[in-house]
Short mmCIF file of C-alpha atoms in Angstrom, two decimals:
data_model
loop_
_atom_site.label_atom_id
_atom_site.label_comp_id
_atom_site.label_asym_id
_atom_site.label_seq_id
_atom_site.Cartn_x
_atom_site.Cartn_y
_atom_site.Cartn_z
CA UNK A 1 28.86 -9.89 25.37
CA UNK A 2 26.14 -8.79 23.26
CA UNK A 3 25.63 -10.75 20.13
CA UNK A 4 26.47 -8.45 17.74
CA UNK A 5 27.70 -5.13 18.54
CA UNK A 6 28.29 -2.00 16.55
CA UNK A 7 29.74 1.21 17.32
CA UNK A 8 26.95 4.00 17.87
CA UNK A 9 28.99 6.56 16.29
CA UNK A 10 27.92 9.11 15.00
CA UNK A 11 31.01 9.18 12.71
CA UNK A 12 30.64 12.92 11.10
CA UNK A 13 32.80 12.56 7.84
CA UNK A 14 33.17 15.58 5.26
CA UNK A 15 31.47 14.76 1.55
CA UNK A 16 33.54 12.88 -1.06
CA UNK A 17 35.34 10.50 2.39
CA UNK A 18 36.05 6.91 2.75
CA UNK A 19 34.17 5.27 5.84
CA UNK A 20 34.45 2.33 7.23
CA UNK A 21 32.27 0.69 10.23
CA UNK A 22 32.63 -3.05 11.43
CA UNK A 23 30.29 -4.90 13.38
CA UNK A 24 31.37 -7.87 15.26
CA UNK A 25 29.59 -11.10 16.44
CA UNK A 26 29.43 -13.55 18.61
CA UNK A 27 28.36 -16.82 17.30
CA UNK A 28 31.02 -18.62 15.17
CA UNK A 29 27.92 -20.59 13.48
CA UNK A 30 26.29 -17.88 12.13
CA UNK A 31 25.58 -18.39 8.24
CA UNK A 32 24.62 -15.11 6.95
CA UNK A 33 25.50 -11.77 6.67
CA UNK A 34 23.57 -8.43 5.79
CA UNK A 35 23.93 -4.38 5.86
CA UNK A 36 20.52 -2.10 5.61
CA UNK A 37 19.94 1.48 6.41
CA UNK A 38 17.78 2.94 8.44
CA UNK A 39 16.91 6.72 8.13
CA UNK A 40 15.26 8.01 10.63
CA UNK A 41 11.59 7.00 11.87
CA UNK A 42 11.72 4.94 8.64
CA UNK A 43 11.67 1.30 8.33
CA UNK A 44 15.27 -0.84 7.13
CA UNK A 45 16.20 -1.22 3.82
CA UNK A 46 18.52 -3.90 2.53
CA UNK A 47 21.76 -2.12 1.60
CA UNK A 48 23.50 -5.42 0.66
CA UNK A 49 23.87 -9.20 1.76
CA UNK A 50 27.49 -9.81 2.45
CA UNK A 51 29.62 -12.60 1.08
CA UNK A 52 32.36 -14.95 2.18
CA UNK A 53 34.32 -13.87 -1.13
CA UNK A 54 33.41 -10.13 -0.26
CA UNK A 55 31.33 -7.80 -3.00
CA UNK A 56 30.80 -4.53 -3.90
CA UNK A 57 27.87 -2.45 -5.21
CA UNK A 58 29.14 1.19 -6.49
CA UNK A 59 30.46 3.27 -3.77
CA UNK A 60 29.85 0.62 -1.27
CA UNK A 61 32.26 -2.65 -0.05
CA UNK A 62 31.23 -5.42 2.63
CA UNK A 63 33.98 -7.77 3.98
CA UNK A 64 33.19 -10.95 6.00
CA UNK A 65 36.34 -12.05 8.42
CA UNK A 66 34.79 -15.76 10.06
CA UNK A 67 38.31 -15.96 11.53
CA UNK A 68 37.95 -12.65 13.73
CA UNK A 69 34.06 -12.69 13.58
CA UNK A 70 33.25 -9.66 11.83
CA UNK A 71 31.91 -7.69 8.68
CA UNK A 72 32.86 -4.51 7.50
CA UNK A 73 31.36 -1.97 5.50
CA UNK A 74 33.34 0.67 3.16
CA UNK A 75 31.48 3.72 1.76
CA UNK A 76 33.66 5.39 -0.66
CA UNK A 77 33.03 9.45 -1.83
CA UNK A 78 30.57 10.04 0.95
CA UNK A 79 27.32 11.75 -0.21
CA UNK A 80 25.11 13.76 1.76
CA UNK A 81 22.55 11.33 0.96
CA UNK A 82 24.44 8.63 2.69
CA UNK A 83 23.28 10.20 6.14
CA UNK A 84 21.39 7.58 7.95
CA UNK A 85 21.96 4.45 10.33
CA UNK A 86 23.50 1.39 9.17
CA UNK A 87 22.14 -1.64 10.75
CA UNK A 88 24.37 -4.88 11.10
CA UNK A 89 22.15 -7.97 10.91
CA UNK A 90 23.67 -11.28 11.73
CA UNK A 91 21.53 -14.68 10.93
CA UNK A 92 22.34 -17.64 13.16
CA UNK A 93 19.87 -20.22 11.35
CA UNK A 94 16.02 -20.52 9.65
CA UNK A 95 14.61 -17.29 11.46
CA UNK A 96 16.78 -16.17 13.62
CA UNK A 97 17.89 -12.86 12.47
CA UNK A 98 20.23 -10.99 15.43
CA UNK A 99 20.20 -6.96 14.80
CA UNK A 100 23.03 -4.34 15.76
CA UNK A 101 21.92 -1.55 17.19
CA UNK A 102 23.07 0.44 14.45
CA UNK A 103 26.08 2.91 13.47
CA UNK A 104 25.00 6.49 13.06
CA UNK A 105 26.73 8.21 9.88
CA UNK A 106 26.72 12.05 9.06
CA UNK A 107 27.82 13.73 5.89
CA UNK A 108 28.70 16.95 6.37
CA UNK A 109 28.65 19.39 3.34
CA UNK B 1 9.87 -4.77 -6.25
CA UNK B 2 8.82 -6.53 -2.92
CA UNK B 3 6.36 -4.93 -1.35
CA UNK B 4 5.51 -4.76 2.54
CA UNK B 5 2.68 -2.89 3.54
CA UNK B 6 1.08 -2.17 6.87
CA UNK B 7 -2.29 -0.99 7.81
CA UNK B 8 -1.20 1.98 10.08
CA UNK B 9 1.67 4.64 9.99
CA UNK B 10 0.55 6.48 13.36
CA UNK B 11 -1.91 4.70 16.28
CA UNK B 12 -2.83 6.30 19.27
CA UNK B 13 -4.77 4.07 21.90
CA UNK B 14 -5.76 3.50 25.65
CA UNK B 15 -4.36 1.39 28.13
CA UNK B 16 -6.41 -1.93 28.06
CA UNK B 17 -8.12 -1.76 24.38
CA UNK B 18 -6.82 -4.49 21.91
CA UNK B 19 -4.97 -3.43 19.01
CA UNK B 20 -4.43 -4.88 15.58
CA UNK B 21 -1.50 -4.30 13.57
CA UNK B 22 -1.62 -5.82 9.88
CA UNK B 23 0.74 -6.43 7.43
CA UNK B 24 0.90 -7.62 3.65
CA UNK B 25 3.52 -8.73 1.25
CA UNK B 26 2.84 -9.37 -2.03
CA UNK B 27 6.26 -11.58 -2.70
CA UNK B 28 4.80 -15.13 -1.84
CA UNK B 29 7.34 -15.29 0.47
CA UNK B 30 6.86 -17.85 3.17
CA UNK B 31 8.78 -16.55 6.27
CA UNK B 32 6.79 -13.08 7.98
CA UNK B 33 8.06 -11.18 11.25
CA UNK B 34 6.36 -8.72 13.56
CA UNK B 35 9.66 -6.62 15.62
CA UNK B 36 9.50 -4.04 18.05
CA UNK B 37 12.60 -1.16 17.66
CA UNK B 38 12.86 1.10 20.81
CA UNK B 39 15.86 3.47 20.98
CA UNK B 40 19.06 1.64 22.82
CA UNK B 41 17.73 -1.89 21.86
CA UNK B 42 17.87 -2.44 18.71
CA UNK B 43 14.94 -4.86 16.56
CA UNK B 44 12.91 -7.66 18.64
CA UNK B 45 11.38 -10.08 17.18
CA UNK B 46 8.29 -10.93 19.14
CA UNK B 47 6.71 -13.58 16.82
CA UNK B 48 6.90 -15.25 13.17
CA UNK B 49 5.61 -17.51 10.78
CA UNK B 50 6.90 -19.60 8.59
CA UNK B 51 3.64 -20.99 6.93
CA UNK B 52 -0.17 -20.39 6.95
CA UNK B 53 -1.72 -20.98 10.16
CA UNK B 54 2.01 -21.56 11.92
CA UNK B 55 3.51 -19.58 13.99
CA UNK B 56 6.66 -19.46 16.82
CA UNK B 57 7.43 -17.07 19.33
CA UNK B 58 10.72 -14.64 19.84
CA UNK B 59 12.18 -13.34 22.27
CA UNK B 60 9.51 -11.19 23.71
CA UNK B 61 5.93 -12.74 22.76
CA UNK B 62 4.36 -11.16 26.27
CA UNK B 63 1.01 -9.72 26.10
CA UNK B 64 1.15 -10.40 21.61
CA UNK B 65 -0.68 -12.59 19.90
CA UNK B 66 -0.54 -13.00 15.99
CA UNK B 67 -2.53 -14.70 13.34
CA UNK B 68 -1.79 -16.27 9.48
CA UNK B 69 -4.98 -17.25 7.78
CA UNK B 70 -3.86 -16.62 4.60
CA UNK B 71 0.11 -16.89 3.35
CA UNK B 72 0.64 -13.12 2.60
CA UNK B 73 -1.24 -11.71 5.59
CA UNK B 74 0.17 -11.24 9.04
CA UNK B 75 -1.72 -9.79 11.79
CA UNK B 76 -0.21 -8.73 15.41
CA UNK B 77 -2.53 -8.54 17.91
CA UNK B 78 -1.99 -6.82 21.73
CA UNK B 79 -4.48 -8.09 23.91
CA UNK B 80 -4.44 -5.49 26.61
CA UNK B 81 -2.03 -2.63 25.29
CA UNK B 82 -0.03 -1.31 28.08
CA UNK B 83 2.23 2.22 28.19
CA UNK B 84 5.13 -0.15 27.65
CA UNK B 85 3.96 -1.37 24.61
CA UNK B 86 4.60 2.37 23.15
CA UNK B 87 7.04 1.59 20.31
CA UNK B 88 7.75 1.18 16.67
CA UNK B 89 6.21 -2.25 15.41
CA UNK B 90 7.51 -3.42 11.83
CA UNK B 91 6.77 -6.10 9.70
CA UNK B 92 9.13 -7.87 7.40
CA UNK B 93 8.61 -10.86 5.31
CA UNK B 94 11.42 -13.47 3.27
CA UNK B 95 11.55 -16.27 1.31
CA UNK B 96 12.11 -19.50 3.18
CA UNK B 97 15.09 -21.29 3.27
CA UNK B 98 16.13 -23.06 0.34
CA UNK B 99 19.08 -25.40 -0.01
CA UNK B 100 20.19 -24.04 2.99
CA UNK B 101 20.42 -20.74 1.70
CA UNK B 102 19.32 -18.13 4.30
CA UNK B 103 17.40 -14.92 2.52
CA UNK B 104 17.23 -11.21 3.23
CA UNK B 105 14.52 -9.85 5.03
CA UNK B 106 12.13 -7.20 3.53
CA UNK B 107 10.44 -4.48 5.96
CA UNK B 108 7.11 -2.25 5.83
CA UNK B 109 7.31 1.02 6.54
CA UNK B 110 6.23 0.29 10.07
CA UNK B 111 3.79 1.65 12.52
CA UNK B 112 4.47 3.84 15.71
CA UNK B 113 2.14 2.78 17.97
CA UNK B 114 1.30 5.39 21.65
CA UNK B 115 -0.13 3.77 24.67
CA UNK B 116 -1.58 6.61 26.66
#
C-alpha cells in the first residue's frame, strides 16, 4: 500500500460545481497535514495546511478524519482558474514530507 | 512573501559532465530540500538540510551530492549526470520545527533538467 494515495482523476466538473477529492494515508502517526496545487510544469504552491478541527479559506474546505486516515478537500463554485493538480502531502515527523501523486481537476466552461 | 529561487529554469547537458543546481530562500528558514518529480511518481526527496554545513540523505541520494555553506543557500550537485537523471529538480525550504509544530514547505519554481 502506497503511503498516501490519491485518485488521478481527472475529475472534469462544469464551472460554479462542488468537488471533493480525498487522499488517504497510511501511517496512523503522521502529524501534519497539507493541500498545494500544482499547474502544470510549475512548481507547488501551498493551497492550505489542514487542521484536526477542519478550516476553510473562501471557496475551499479541508477535513482531517485520524480515525479512517484521510483528508479531504471541498472546492465550492468551481472556477476555470481552479484547473490544475492538487497535491496531498502527508508529514510523518521533522523532514519527512510523503507526497500524493496528485488529483487532476478540470473546469469546464 | 517567501521567496525560493533557483539558478536555472531549463538545462540541457551531456552524459558524464557535473551539474549544479542552486537554490535560495530569503525566509531564514532552517530546513531546505532538493526533490526530483517524474510523471507516475510523485516528489522524491533526494537530500536535505536542516542547518549550515548539515545535511541527510532521502530516499534516492544516488549519484547527488549537495552542499550548505551558508544558511539560505542550497546547492545540488550530480557528479556524473546520466539520461536517467532527466527530470524536474525543485527546491523547497521551511522553518524548523518548533514546539513540535511541523511547518509548510515553500517551493522554487524548479528546474527541468535533459540528460542527452
Amino acid at each position: 500500500r502506497k503511503e498516501v494515495e490519491q485518485d488521478p482523476g481527472p475529475f472534469n466538473v462544469p464551472e460554479g460545481a462542488t468537488v471533493a477529492f480525498n487522499c488517504t494515508y497510511s501511517n496512523s502517526a503522521s502529524q501534519s497535514f497539507f493541500w498545494y496545487r500544482q499547474d502544470c510544469r510549475k512548481e507547488p504552491k501551498l493551497l492550505m495546511s489542514v487542521y484536526s478541527s477542519g478550516n476553510e479559506d473562501g471557496r475551499f474546505t479541508a477535513q482531517l478524519n485520524r480515525a479512517s486516515q484521510y483528508i479531504s478537500l471541498l472546492i465550492r463554485d468551481s472556477k476555470l482558474s481552479d484547473s490544475a493538480t492538487y497535491l496531498c502531502v502527508v508529514n510523518e515527523g521533522t523532514y519527512k514530507y510523503i507526497f500524493g501523486t496528485g488529483t487532476r481537476l478540470k473546469v469546464l466552461a | 512573501d517567501v521567496k525560493v529561487t533557483q539558478s536555472s529554469r531549463y538545462l540541457v547537458k551531456r552524459t558524464g559532465e557535473k551539474v549544479f543546481l542552486e537554490c535560495v530562500q530569503d525566509m531564514d528558514h532552517e530546513n531546505m530540500f532538493w526533490y526530483r518529480q517524474d510523471p507516475g511518481l510523485g516528489l522524491r526527496l533526494i537530500y536535505f538540510s536542516y542547518d549550515v554545513k548539515m545535511k541527510e540523505k532521502g530516499d534516492i541520494p544516488e549519484g547527488y551530492s549537495v552542499s550548505r555553506e551558508k544558511k539560505e543557500r542550497f546547492s545540488l550537485i550530480l557528479e556524473s549526470a546520466s539520461t536517467n537523471q532527466t527530470s524536474m529538480y525543485l527546491c523547497a525550504s521551511s522553518f524548523g520545527t518548533r514546539d513540535r509544530e511541523i511547518y509548510e514547505q515553500y517551493f522554487g519554481p524548479g528546474t527541468r533538467l535533459t540528460v542527452t
